[in-house]
Amino acid sequence: MSGLVLPPAGQRIYVNDVVMRDGLQNEPVFVPTEDKVALADALSLSGLHKIEVTSFTSAKAIPALRDAEAVMHQIRRVPGVTYAALVLNTRGAERALECQVDEINLVVSASETHNLANTRMTRQQSRRSLREIVKMVEGKMAVNLSVATAFGCPMEGRVAADDVLAIADEFVALGVAGISLCDTTGMANPVQIQQLCAGLPQRWPNTELTLHIHNTRGLGLANVLAGLSAGITHFDASLAGLGGCPFAPGASGNICTEDLVHMLQSMGYETGVDLARLLTCASHIPRLVGHDVPGQVLKAGPWDHRHPVPADFEETRARALARDNPSSTA
Ligand code: COA
Ligand code: ZN
């Protein structure tokens, strides 16, 4: 790994939250529409760059998000926040258009096996279908193209960097607004992130480049540092650390939004996010999904949170000082 040269303090780093899509798609419970809307509305006021609100996929495949239209229609959109939704086929793009989504997030996997498991299409079929969607929505909605399993496939193992770059290059040439490189099942390590991402901001200077990292093996925030050192300034994360792809064995939570914001802010970066508001949002997640969540700052509090000193502090100090000067305690 070449030296980890991080951007200077004060650099703006953009945080996108994907809990409502990547998080909830993987939960066995159906979170009621009104709770989803309340969550989106609260997240909207926390200063996030982008919120991935839902996906326009098959209700049979992703029953947890079967209320996509209702959620999109009921949320209160805050100017300056981009409201995105995941789309895998033309039908999904039509539904997104009807809901006037700001941005659709198209997904194709770099791995053939994962692409077939996730979309029932070969990569070539997906690319053809996604090309048609890009043409179909041109001038109406922004498009982000996500390359899933960009850092490894749970079934195939290593994924060739050339395969990842070929897909992304094709869609950059078609004029998409953004590219996301996704570590769908948390297989990446910091060296690999640095190697794949080095030079990409220069290769695609007019394209918003995002890293979508999962913390499946505990390397999530280390991978963010590697991304920062490669010049990446946009990161996806999921509130409370929920997340995972139902069609990728072993997939678990994204990096946790509030933990990411906490790290970035404590390093002096500008996120525009109100961490206290985000923590309040995160505190509702265990109730919504019915289980404990991986987020750590939610449990420990931010680094600058001070605990009260022990009640017997003065007495303990007096005793300790007396050991240096036994005659004064008589
Ligand atoms: N919106 C709503 N329904 C859709 C749809 C969409 N975008 N695309 C397909 N469907 C419905 C079809 O109407 C059909 O319903 P029916 O069985 O009642 O007739 C059913 O889904 C199957 O459609 P088909 O065209 O045969 O697609 P498929 O079975 O090959 O499924 C996907 C392909 C991709 C549409 C489906 O598997 C899917 O939505 N998967 C979700 C993957 C996902 O979200 N992964 C995690 C995020 S990366
Ligand atoms: Zn994901």
Short mmCIF file of N, CA, C and O in Angstrom, two decimals, residues 91-154:
data_model
loop_
_atom_site.label_atom_id
_atom_site.label_comp_id
_atom_site.label_asym_id
_atom_site.label_seq_id
_atom_site.Cartn_x
_atom_site.Cartn_y
_atom_site.Cartn_z
N ARG A 91 -39.42 -1.64 -16.35
CA ARG A 91 -40.65 -1.47 -15.54
C ARG A 91 -40.34 -0.63 -14.29
O ARG A 91 -41.11 0.27 -13.93
N GLY A 92 -39.21 -0.90 -13.67
CA GLY A 92 -38.82 -0.13 -12.48
C GLY A 92 -38.57 1.33 -12.83
O GLY A 92 -38.96 2.25 -12.09
N ALA A 93 -37.96 1.56 -14.00
CA ALA A 93 -37.68 2.95 -14.41
C ALA A 93 -38.98 3.71 -14.68
O ALA A 93 -39.10 4.89 -14.33
N GLU A 94 -39.95 3.01 -15.26
CA GLU A 94 -41.25 3.67 -15.51
C GLU A 94 -41.91 4.06 -14.18
O GLU A 94 -42.45 5.16 -14.04
N ARG A 95 -41.83 3.17 -13.22
CA ARG A 95 -42.43 3.46 -11.90
C ARG A 95 -41.70 4.65 -11.24
O ARG A 95 -42.33 5.52 -10.64
N ALA A 96 -40.38 4.67 -11.39
CA ALA A 96 -39.61 5.77 -10.79
C ALA A 96 -39.96 7.10 -11.45
O ALA A 96 -40.07 8.13 -10.78
N LEU A 97 -40.15 7.07 -12.78
CA LEU A 97 -40.55 8.29 -13.50
C LEU A 97 -41.88 8.82 -13.00
O LEU A 97 -42.04 10.02 -12.75
N GLU A 98 -42.82 7.88 -12.82
CA GLU A 98 -44.15 8.30 -12.33
C GLU A 98 -44.05 8.96 -10.96
O GLU A 98 -44.83 9.85 -10.63
N CYS A 99 -43.10 8.52 -10.16
CA CYS A 99 -42.94 9.09 -8.80
C CYS A 99 -42.02 10.30 -8.79
O CYS A 99 -41.75 10.84 -7.71
N GLN A 100 -41.51 10.68 -9.95
CA GLN A 100 -40.62 11.85 -10.03
C GLN A 100 -39.45 11.76 -9.07
O GLN A 100 -39.15 12.71 -8.33
N VAL A 101 -38.84 10.59 -9.07
CA VAL A 101 -37.62 10.39 -8.29
C VAL A 101 -36.53 11.29 -8.87
O VAL A 101 -36.50 11.52 -10.08
N ASP A 102 -35.67 11.84 -8.01
CA ASP A 102 -34.60 12.71 -8.54
C ASP A 102 -33.57 11.90 -9.32
O ASP A 102 -33.02 12.37 -10.32
N GLU A 103 -33.28 10.70 -8.82
CA GLU A 103 -32.18 9.93 -9.41
C GLU A 103 -32.51 8.44 -9.31
O GLU A 103 -32.97 7.97 -8.26
N ILE A 104 -32.28 7.70 -10.39
CA ILE A 104 -32.40 6.25 -10.28
C ILE A 104 -31.01 5.65 -10.15
O ILE A 104 -30.05 6.13 -10.76
N ASN A 105 -30.95 4.63 -9.33
CA ASN A 105 -29.70 3.92 -9.11
C ASN A 105 -29.80 2.58 -9.83
O ASN A 105 -30.49 1.67 -9.37
N LEU A 106 -29.17 2.49 -10.99
CA LEU A 106 -29.18 1.24 -11.77
C LEU A 106 -28.08 0.33 -11.27
O LEU A 106 -26.99 0.81 -10.94
N VAL A 107 -28.35 -0.97 -11.26
CA VAL A 107 -27.34 -1.90 -10.72
C VAL A 107 -27.04 -3.01 -11.71
O VAL A 107 -27.95 -3.64 -12.25
N VAL A 108 -25.75 -3.23 -11.90
CA VAL A 108 -25.29 -4.43 -12.59
C VAL A 108 -24.10 -4.94 -11.81
O VAL A 108 -23.33 -4.16 -11.24
N SER A 109 -23.98 -6.27 -11.73
CA SER A 109 -22.85 -6.82 -10.97
C SER A 109 -21.67 -7.06 -11.89
O SER A 109 -21.83 -7.45 -13.05
N ALA A 110 -20.49 -6.88 -11.33
CA ALA A 110 -19.28 -7.21 -12.09
C ALA A 110 -19.15 -8.73 -12.21
O ALA A 110 -18.53 -9.24 -13.14
N SER A 111 -19.75 -9.44 -11.27
CA SER A 111 -19.67 -10.91 -11.30
C SER A 111 -20.91 -11.47 -12.01
O SER A 111 -22.05 -11.08 -11.69
N GLU A 112 -20.68 -12.38 -12.96
CA GLU A 112 -21.80 -12.97 -13.71
C GLU A 112 -22.74 -13.74 -12.78
O GLU A 112 -23.96 -13.65 -12.89
N THR A 113 -22.16 -14.48 -11.84
CA THR A 113 -22.99 -15.32 -10.97
C THR A 113 -23.90 -14.45 -10.11
O THR A 113 -25.10 -14.73 -9.97
N HIS A 114 -23.33 -13.40 -9.51
CA HIS A 114 -24.17 -12.54 -8.67
C HIS A 114 -25.20 -11.81 -9.51
O HIS A 114 -26.35 -11.64 -9.09
N ASN A 115 -24.83 -11.41 -10.72
CA ASN A 115 -25.81 -10.72 -11.54
C ASN A 115 -26.99 -11.61 -11.86
O ASN A 115 -28.14 -11.19 -11.80
N LEU A 116 -26.70 -12.87 -12.17
CA LEU A 116 -27.79 -13.81 -12.46
C LEU A 116 -28.65 -14.04 -11.23
O LEU A 116 -29.88 -14.07 -11.31
N ALA A 117 -28.01 -14.18 -10.06
CA ALA A 117 -28.77 -14.42 -8.83
C ALA A 117 -29.65 -13.22 -8.49
O ALA A 117 -30.78 -13.37 -8.05
N ASN A 118 -29.13 -12.04 -8.74
CA ASN A 118 -29.82 -10.81 -8.32
C ASN A 118 -30.88 -10.38 -9.32
O ASN A 118 -31.95 -9.91 -8.92
N THR A 119 -30.58 -10.51 -10.61
CA THR A 119 -31.49 -9.93 -11.62
C THR A 119 -32.03 -10.97 -12.60
O THR A 119 -32.86 -10.64 -13.44
N ARG A 120 -31.53 -12.19 -12.53
CA ARG A 120 -31.91 -13.27 -13.47
C ARG A 120 -31.54 -12.93 -14.90
O ARG A 120 -32.13 -13.43 -15.85
N MET A 121 -30.58 -12.03 -15.03
CA MET A 121 -30.08 -11.70 -16.37
C MET A 121 -28.57 -11.90 -16.38
O MET A 121 -27.91 -11.78 -15.34
N THR A 122 -28.02 -12.16 -17.58
CA THR A 122 -26.57 -12.14 -17.70
C THR A 122 -26.11 -10.68 -17.61
O THR A 122 -26.93 -9.76 -17.75
N ARG A 123 -24.82 -10.49 -17.39
CA ARG A 123 -24.33 -9.11 -17.34
C ARG A 123 -24.61 -8.38 -18.65
O ARG A 123 -24.97 -7.21 -18.66
N GLN A 124 -24.45 -9.10 -19.78
CA GLN A 124 -24.68 -8.43 -21.07
C GLN A 124 -26.14 -8.02 -21.22
O GLN A 124 -26.44 -6.93 -21.70
N GLN A 125 -27.04 -8.92 -20.76
CA GLN A 125 -28.47 -8.57 -20.84
C GLN A 125 -28.78 -7.37 -19.95
O GLN A 125 -29.52 -6.46 -20.34
N SER A 126 -28.20 -7.37 -18.74
CA SER A 126 -28.43 -6.23 -17.84
C SER A 126 -27.92 -4.95 -18.48
O SER A 126 -28.60 -3.92 -18.47
N ARG A 127 -26.71 -5.01 -19.04
CA ARG A 127 -26.12 -3.79 -19.60
C ARG A 127 -26.98 -3.26 -20.74
O ARG A 127 -27.18 -2.06 -20.87
N ARG A 128 -27.49 -4.19 -21.55
CA ARG A 128 -28.35 -3.78 -22.67
C ARG A 128 -29.60 -3.09 -22.12
O ARG A 128 -29.99 -2.01 -22.55
N SER A 129 -30.21 -3.74 -21.12
CA SER A 129 -31.44 -3.19 -20.55
C SER A 129 -31.17 -1.83 -19.88
O SER A 129 -31.95 -0.88 -20.02
N LEU A 130 -30.05 -1.72 -19.18
CA LEU A 130 -29.74 -0.46 -18.49
C LEU A 130 -29.41 0.65 -19.49
O LEU A 130 -29.74 1.82 -19.26
N ARG A 131 -28.79 0.28 -20.61
CA ARG A 131 -28.52 1.29 -21.65
C ARG A 131 -29.85 1.88 -22.16
O ARG A 131 -29.98 3.08 -22.34
N GLU A 132 -30.83 0.97 -22.35
CA GLU A 132 -32.14 1.45 -22.81
C GLU A 132 -32.76 2.39 -21.78
O GLU A 132 -33.38 3.41 -22.14
N ILE A 133 -32.59 2.04 -20.51
CA ILE A 133 -33.18 2.89 -19.46
C ILE A 133 -32.52 4.26 -19.46
O ILE A 133 -33.19 5.29 -19.34
N VAL A 134 -31.19 4.30 -19.62
CA VAL A 134 -30.49 5.59 -19.64
C VAL A 134 -31.08 6.47 -20.74
O VAL A 134 -31.36 7.65 -20.52
N LYS A 135 -31.32 5.86 -21.92
CA LYS A 135 -31.91 6.64 -23.02
C LYS A 135 -33.33 7.09 -22.68
O LYS A 135 -33.72 8.23 -22.91
N MET A 136 -34.07 6.15 -22.09
CA MET A 136 -35.49 6.40 -21.78
C MET A 136 -35.68 7.57 -20.81
O MET A 136 -36.64 8.34 -20.96
N VAL A 137 -34.79 7.71 -19.85
CA VAL A 137 -35.03 8.72 -18.80
C VAL A 137 -34.22 10.01 -19.04
O VAL A 137 -34.28 10.92 -18.22
N GLU A 138 -33.47 10.03 -20.14
CA GLU A 138 -32.59 11.17 -20.39
C GLU A 138 -33.35 12.50 -20.29
O GLU A 138 -34.44 12.66 -20.86
N GLY A 139 -32.80 13.42 -19.52
CA GLY A 139 -33.43 14.74 -19.36
C GLY A 139 -34.56 14.74 -18.35
O GLY A 139 -35.12 15.80 -18.05
N LYS A 140 -34.91 13.56 -17.83
CA LYS A 140 -36.05 13.50 -16.89
C LYS A 140 -35.60 13.17 -15.47
O LYS A 140 -36.15 13.68 -14.49
N MET A 141 -34.61 12.31 -15.35
CA MET A 141 -34.11 11.92 -14.03
C MET A 141 -32.60 11.71 -14.17
O MET A 141 -32.14 11.26 -15.22
N ALA A 142 -31.89 11.99 -13.11
CA ALA A 142 -30.45 11.66 -13.12
C ALA A 142 -30.29 10.15 -12.98
O ALA A 142 -31.17 9.46 -12.45
N VAL A 143 -29.17 9.65 -13.47
CA VAL A 143 -28.88 8.22 -13.37
C VAL A 143 -27.54 8.00 -12.68
O VAL A 143 -26.55 8.66 -13.00
N ASN A 144 -27.57 7.09 -11.69
CA ASN A 144 -26.32 6.61 -11.09
C ASN A 144 -26.20 5.14 -11.45
O ASN A 144 -27.19 4.40 -11.42
N LEU A 145 -25.02 4.73 -11.82
CA LEU A 145 -24.82 3.31 -12.16
C LEU A 145 -23.97 2.67 -11.07
O LEU A 145 -22.83 3.11 -10.81
N SER A 146 -24.53 1.66 -10.42
CA SER A 146 -23.79 0.94 -9.38
C SER A 146 -23.22 -0.35 -9.94
O SER A 146 -23.95 -1.14 -10.55
N VAL A 147 -21.93 -0.54 -9.73
CA VAL A 147 -21.31 -1.82 -10.10
C VAL A 147 -21.22 -2.64 -8.82
O VAL A 147 -20.40 -2.36 -7.94
N ALA A 148 -22.10 -3.64 -8.71
CA ALA A 148 -22.12 -4.50 -7.52
C ALA A 148 -20.97 -5.51 -7.59
O ALA A 148 -20.43 -5.76 -8.67
N THR A 149 -20.63 -6.06 -6.46
CA THR A 149 -19.53 -7.05 -6.32
C THR A 149 -18.24 -6.55 -6.98
O THR A 149 -17.46 -7.35 -7.51
N ALA A 150 -17.99 -5.23 -6.91
CA ALA A 150 -16.82 -4.67 -7.59
C ALA A 150 -15.50 -5.10 -6.93
O ALA A 150 -14.44 -5.01 -7.56
N PHE A 151 -15.59 -5.55 -5.70
CA PHE A 151 -14.35 -5.91 -4.99
C PHE A 151 -14.33 -7.39 -4.61
O PHE A 151 -13.53 -7.81 -3.78
N GLY A 152 -15.22 -8.17 -5.22
CA GLY A 152 -15.24 -9.60 -4.92
C GLY A 152 -16.68 -10.10 -4.92
O GLY A 152 -17.61 -9.36 -4.62
N CYS A 153 -16.82 -11.38 -5.29
CA CYS A 153 -18.15 -12.00 -5.36
C CYS A 153 -18.19 -13.16 -4.36
O CYS A 153 -17.24 -13.96 -4.32
N PRO A 154 -19.25 -13.27 -3.59
CA PRO A 154 -19.29 -14.34 -2.59
C PRO A 154 -19.32 -15.73 -3.23
O PRO A 154 -18.98 -16.72 -2.57
#
